[in-house]
Tab-separated table of C-alpha atoms and ligand atoms in Angstrom:
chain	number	residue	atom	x	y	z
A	1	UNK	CA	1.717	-16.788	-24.619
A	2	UNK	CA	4.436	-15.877	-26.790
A	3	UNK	CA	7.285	-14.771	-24.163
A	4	UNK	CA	7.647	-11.426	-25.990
A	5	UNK	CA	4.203	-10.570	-25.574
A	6	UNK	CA	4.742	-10.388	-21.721
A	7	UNK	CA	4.539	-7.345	-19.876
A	8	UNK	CA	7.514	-5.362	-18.272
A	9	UNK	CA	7.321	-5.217	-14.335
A	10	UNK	CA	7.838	-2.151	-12.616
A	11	UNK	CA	7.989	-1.653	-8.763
A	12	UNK	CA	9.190	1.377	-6.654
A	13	UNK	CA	8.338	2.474	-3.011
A	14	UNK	CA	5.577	4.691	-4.556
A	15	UNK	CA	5.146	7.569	-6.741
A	16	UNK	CA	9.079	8.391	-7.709
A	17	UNK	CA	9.977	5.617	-9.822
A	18	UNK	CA	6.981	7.250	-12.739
A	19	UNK	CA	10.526	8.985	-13.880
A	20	UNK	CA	12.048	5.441	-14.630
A	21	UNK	CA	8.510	4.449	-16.195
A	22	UNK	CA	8.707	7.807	-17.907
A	23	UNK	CA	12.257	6.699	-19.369
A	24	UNK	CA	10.943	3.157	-20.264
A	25	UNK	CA	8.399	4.158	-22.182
A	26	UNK	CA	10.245	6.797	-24.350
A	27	UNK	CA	13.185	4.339	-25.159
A	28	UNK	CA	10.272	0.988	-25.811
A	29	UNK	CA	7.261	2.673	-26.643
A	30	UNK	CA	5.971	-1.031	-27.816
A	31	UNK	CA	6.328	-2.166	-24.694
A	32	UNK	CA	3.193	-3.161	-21.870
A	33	UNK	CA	4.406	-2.110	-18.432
A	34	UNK	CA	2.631	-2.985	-14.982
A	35	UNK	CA	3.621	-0.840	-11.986
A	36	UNK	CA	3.236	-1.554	-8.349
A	37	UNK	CA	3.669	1.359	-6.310
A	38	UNK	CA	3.922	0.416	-2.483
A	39	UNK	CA	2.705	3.426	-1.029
A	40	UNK	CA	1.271	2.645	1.874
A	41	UNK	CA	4.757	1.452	3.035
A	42	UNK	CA	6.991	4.294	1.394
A	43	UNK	CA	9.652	6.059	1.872
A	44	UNK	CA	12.133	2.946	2.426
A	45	UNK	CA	14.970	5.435	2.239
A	46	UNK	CA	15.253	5.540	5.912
A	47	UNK	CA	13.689	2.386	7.020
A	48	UNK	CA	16.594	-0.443	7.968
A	49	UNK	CA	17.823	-3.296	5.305
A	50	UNK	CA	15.814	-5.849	6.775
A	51	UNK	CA	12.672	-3.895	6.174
A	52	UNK	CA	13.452	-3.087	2.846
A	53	UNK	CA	14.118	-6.270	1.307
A	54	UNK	CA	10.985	-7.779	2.581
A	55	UNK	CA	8.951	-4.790	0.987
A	56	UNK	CA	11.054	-5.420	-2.013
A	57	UNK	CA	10.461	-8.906	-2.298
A	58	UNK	CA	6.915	-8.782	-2.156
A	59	UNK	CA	6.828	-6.337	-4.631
A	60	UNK	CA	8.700	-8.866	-6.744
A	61	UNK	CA	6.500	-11.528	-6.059
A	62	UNK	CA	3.074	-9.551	-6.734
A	63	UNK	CA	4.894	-8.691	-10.230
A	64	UNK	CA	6.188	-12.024	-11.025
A	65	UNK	CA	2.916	-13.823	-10.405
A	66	UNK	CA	1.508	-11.366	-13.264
A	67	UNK	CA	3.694	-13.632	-15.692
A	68	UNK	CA	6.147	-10.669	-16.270
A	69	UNK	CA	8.667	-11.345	-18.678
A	70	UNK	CA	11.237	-8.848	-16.619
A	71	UNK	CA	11.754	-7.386	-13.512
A	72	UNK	CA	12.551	-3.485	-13.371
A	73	UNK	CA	13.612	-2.112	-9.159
A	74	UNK	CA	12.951	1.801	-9.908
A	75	UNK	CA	13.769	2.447	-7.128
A	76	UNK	CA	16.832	3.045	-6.166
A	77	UNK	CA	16.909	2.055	-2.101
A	78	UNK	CA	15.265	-1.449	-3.076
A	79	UNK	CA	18.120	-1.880	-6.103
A	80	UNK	CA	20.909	-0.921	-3.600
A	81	UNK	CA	19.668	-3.210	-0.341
A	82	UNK	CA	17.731	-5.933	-2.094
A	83	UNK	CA	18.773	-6.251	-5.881
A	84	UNK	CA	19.875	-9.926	-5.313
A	85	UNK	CA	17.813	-11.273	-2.860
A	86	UNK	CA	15.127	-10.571	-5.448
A	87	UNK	CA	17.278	-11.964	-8.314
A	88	UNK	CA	17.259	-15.173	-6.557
A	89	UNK	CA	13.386	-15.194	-6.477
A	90	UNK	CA	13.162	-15.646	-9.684
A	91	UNK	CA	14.966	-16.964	-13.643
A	92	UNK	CA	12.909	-13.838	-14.939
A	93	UNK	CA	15.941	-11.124	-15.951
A	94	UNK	CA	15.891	-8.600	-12.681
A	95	UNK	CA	17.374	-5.027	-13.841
A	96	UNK	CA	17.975	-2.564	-11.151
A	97	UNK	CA	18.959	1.349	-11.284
A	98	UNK	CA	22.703	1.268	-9.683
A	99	UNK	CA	25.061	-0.241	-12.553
A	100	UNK	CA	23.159	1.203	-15.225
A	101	UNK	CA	23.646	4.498	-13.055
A	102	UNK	CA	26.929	4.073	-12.171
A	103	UNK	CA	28.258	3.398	-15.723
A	104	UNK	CA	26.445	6.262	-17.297
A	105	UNK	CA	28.459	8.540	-14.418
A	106	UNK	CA	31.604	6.690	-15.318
A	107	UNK	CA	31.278	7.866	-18.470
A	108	UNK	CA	30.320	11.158	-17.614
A	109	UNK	CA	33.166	12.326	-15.944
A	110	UNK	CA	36.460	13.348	-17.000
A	111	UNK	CA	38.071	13.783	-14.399
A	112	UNK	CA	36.687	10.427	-11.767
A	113	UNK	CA	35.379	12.896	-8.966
A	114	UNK	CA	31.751	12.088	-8.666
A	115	UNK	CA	29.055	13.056	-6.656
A	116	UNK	CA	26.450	10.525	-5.490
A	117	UNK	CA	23.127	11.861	-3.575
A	118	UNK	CA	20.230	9.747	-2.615
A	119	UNK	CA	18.059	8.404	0.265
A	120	UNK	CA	19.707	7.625	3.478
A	121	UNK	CA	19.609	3.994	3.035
A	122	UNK	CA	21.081	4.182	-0.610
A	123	UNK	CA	24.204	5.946	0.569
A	124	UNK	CA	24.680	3.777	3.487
A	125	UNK	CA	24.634	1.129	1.538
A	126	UNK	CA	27.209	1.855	-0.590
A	127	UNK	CA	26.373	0.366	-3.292
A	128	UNK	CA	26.950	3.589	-6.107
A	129	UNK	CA	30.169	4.024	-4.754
A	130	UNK	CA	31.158	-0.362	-5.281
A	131	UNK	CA	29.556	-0.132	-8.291
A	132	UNK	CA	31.484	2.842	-9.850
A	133	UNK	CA	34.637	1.619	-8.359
A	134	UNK	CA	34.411	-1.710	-10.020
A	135	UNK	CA	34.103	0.324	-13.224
A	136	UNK	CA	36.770	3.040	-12.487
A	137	UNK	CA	38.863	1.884	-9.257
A	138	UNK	CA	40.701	5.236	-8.924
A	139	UNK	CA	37.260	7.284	-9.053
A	140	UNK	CA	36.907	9.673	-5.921
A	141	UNK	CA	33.595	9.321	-4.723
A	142	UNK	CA	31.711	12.230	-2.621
A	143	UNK	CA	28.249	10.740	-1.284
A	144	UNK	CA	25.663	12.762	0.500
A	145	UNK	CA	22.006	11.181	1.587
A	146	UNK	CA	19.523	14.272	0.947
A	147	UNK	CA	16.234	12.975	2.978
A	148	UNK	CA	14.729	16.381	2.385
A	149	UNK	CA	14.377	15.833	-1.274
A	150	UNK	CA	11.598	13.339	-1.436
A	151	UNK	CA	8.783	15.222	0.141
A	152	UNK	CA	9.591	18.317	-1.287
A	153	UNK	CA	9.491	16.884	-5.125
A	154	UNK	CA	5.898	15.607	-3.978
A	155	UNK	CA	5.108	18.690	-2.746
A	156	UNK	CA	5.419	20.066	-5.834
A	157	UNK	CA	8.051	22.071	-5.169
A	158	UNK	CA	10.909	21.708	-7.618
A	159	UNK	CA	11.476	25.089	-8.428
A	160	UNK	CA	10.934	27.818	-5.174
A	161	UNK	CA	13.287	29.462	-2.970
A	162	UNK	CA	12.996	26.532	-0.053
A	163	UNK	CA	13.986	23.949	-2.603
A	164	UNK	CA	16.643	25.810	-4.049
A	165	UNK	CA	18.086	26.429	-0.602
A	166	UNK	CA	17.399	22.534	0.588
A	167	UNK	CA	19.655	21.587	-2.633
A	168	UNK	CA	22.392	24.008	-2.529
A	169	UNK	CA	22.687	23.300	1.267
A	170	UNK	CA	22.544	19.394	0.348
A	171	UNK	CA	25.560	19.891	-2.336
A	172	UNK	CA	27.646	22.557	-0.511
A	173	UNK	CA	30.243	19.446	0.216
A	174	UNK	CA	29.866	18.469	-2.809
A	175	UNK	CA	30.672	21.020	-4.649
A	176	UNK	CA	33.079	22.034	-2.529
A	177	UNK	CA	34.895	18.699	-3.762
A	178	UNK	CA	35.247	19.436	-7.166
A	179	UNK	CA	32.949	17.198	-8.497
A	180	UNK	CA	32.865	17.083	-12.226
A	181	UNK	CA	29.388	14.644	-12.557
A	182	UNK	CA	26.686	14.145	-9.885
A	183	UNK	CA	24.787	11.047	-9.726
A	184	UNK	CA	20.808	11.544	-9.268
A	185	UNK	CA	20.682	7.918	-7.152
A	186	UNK	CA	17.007	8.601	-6.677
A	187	UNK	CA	13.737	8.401	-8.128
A	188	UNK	CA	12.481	11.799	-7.359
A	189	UNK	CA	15.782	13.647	-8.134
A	190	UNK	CA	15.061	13.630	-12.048
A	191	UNK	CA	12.160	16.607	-11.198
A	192	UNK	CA	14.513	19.262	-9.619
A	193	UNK	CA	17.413	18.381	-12.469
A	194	UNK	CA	16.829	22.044	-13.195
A	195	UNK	CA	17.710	23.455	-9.567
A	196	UNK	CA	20.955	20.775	-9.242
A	197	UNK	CA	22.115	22.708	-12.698
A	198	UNK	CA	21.772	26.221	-11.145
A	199	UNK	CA	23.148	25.387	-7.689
A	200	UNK	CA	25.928	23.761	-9.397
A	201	UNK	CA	27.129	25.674	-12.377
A	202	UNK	CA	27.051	24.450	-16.466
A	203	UNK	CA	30.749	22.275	-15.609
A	204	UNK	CA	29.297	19.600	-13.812
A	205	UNK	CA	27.285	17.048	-15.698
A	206	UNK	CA	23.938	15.890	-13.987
A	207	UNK	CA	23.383	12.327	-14.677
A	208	UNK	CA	19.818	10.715	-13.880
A	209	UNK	CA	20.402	6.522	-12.877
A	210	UNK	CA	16.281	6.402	-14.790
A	211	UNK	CA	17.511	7.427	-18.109
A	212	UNK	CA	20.719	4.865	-18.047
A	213	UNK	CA	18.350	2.082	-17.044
A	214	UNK	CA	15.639	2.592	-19.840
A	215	UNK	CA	18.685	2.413	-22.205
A	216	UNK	CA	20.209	-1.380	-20.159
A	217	UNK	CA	16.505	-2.793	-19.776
A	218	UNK	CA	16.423	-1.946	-23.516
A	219	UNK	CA	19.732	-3.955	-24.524
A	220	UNK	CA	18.738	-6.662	-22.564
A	221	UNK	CA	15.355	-7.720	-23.735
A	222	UNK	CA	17.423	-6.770	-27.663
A	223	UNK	CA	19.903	-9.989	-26.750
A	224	UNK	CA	17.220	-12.286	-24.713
A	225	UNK	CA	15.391	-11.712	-28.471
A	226	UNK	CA	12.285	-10.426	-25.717
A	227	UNK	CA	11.802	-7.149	-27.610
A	228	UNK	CA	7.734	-6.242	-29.480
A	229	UNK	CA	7.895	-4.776	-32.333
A	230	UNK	CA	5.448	-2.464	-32.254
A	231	UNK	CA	4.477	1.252	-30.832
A	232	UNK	CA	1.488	1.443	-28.900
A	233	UNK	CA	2.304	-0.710	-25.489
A	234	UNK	CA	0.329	0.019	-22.158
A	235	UNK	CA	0.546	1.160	-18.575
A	236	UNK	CA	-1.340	-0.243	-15.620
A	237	UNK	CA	-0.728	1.184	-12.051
A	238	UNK	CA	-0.993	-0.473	-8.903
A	239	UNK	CA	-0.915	0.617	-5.710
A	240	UNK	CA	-0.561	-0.250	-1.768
A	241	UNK	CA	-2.864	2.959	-0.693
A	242	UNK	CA	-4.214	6.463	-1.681
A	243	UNK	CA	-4.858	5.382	-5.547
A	244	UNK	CA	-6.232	8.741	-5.470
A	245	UNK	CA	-3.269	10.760	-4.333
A	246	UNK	CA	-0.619	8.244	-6.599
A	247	UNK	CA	-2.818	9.692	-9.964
A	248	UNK	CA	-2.939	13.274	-8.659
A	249	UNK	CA	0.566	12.923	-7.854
A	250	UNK	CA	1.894	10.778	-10.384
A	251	UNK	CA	0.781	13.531	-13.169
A	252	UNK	CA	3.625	15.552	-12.240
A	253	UNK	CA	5.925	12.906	-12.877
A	254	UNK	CA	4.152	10.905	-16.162
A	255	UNK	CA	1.236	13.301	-17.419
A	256	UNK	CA	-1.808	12.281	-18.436
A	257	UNK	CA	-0.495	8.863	-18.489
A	258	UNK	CA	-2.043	7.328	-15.317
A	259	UNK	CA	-5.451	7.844	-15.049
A	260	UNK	CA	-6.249	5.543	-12.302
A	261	UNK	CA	-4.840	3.087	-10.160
A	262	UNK	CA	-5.581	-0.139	-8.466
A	263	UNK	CA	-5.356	-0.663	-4.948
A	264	UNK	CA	-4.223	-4.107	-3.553
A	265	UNK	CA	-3.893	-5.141	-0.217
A	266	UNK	CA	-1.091	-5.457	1.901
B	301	DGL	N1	12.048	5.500	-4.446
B	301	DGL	C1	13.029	5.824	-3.431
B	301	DGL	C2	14.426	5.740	-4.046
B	301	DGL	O1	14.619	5.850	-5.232
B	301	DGL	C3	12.793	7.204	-2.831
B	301	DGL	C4	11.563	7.294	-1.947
B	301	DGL	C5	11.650	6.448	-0.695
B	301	DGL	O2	12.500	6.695	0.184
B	301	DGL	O3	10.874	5.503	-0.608
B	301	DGL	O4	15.374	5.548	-3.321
């Protein structure tokens, strides 16, 4: 098989990292993507690192063994703990969510006072605020882990009074700091872009790590010469447990776009 003809791998701790997929998609619509969802295992935001890079590594390896022609961590815990354990799995180009994230906030900001929310693993791992300071060293960082925010984006609830009191009690510090960009370090924190806006006024700019990855996975497969030229790629969804709930779910996030998944065992 020609290499370019390979599929894109995909995996997140479940349902969240449809917004990366979503961002894929739009940027290489030629593109055949396979997803693994691991959602009989999720969230891995507050499980310890341990934990997480074993999930993450047998998400990998499920992926890999689909003759993938690249790796994609959506989700943003796996990409902070585990990015390069798994790059050492494998030659296959591994692309997680925190440079392309962090360099899209670098650029962002005018004055280097960014915000960085996420799961609770994400932020204490650190790894936004290394990334952005190897990019900008004088950058003041203001992290905040927002556990909350998960469930209620999967609840459906992106745009009612608990939400918008969840967030705007989440970014108080925040805002409080001055930032002048926040960093959306997680998958589900694309769906209540709307509420982060109006909690935090037109003068900050909201920056989503999904969008800034489509664009790197993009430039990389453009100089590994990986790229298919054409427009109408596919999407196959796998899942740990609950295909059921993932499609019901995942509409929210993708549309009409997953109409069924496949359950494998773990
Ligand atoms: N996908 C995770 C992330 O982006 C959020 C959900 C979870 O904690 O598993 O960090």
């Amino acid at each position: 098989m020609d290499n370019r003809s390979r599929p894109i791998g995909v995996f997140d701790s479940g349902i969240g990292g449809l917004t990366v997929l979503r961002a894929l998609i739009a940027t290489l619509p030629g593109e055949d993507f396979i997803y693994l969802g691991d959602t009989a295992r999720l969230p891995y935001g507050t499980k310890s690192k341990e934990v997480i890079s074993r999930y993450s590594r047998e998400n990998s390896e499920f992926l890999l063994a689909k003759g993938i022609k690249m790796l994609v961590v959506a989700c943003n815990t796996s990409s902070a703990v585990a990015l390069t354990e798994i790059s050492r799995l494998t030659i296959v180009p591994v692309i997680g969510v925190i440079e392309p994230g962090a360099s899209a906030a670098v650029k962002a900001s005018r004055s280097g006072k960014i915000g960085v929310i996420g799961t609770e693993a994400t932020i204490a791992s650190g790894a936004y605020t290394r990334a952005i300071q190897a990019l900008r060293p004088r950058a003041e960082i203001y992290t905040r882990a927002c556990p909350l925010l998960v469930p209620l984006v999967e609840e459906g609830w992106t745009d009612n009074d608990i939400a918008e009191r969840t967030v705007a009690f989440y970014l108080e510090s925040l805002r409080q700091s001055g930032i002048d960009t926040l960093l959306l370090g997680c998958t589900h924190y694309p769906l209540l872009r709307g509420l982060f806006e109006r909690v935090l006024g037109t003068r900050v700019s909201i920056v989503d790590s999904a969008a800034a990855t489509a664009a790197a996975v993009s430039r990389r497969l453009g100089e590994l010469n990986l790229r298919r030229a054409r427009s109408n790629g596919s999407q196959s969804f796998f899942v740990t447990e609950s295909p059921d709930r993932f499609v019901r779910v995942g509409r929210r996030f993708i549309g009409d776009r997953v109409e069924s998944a496949v359950r494998i065992d773990r």
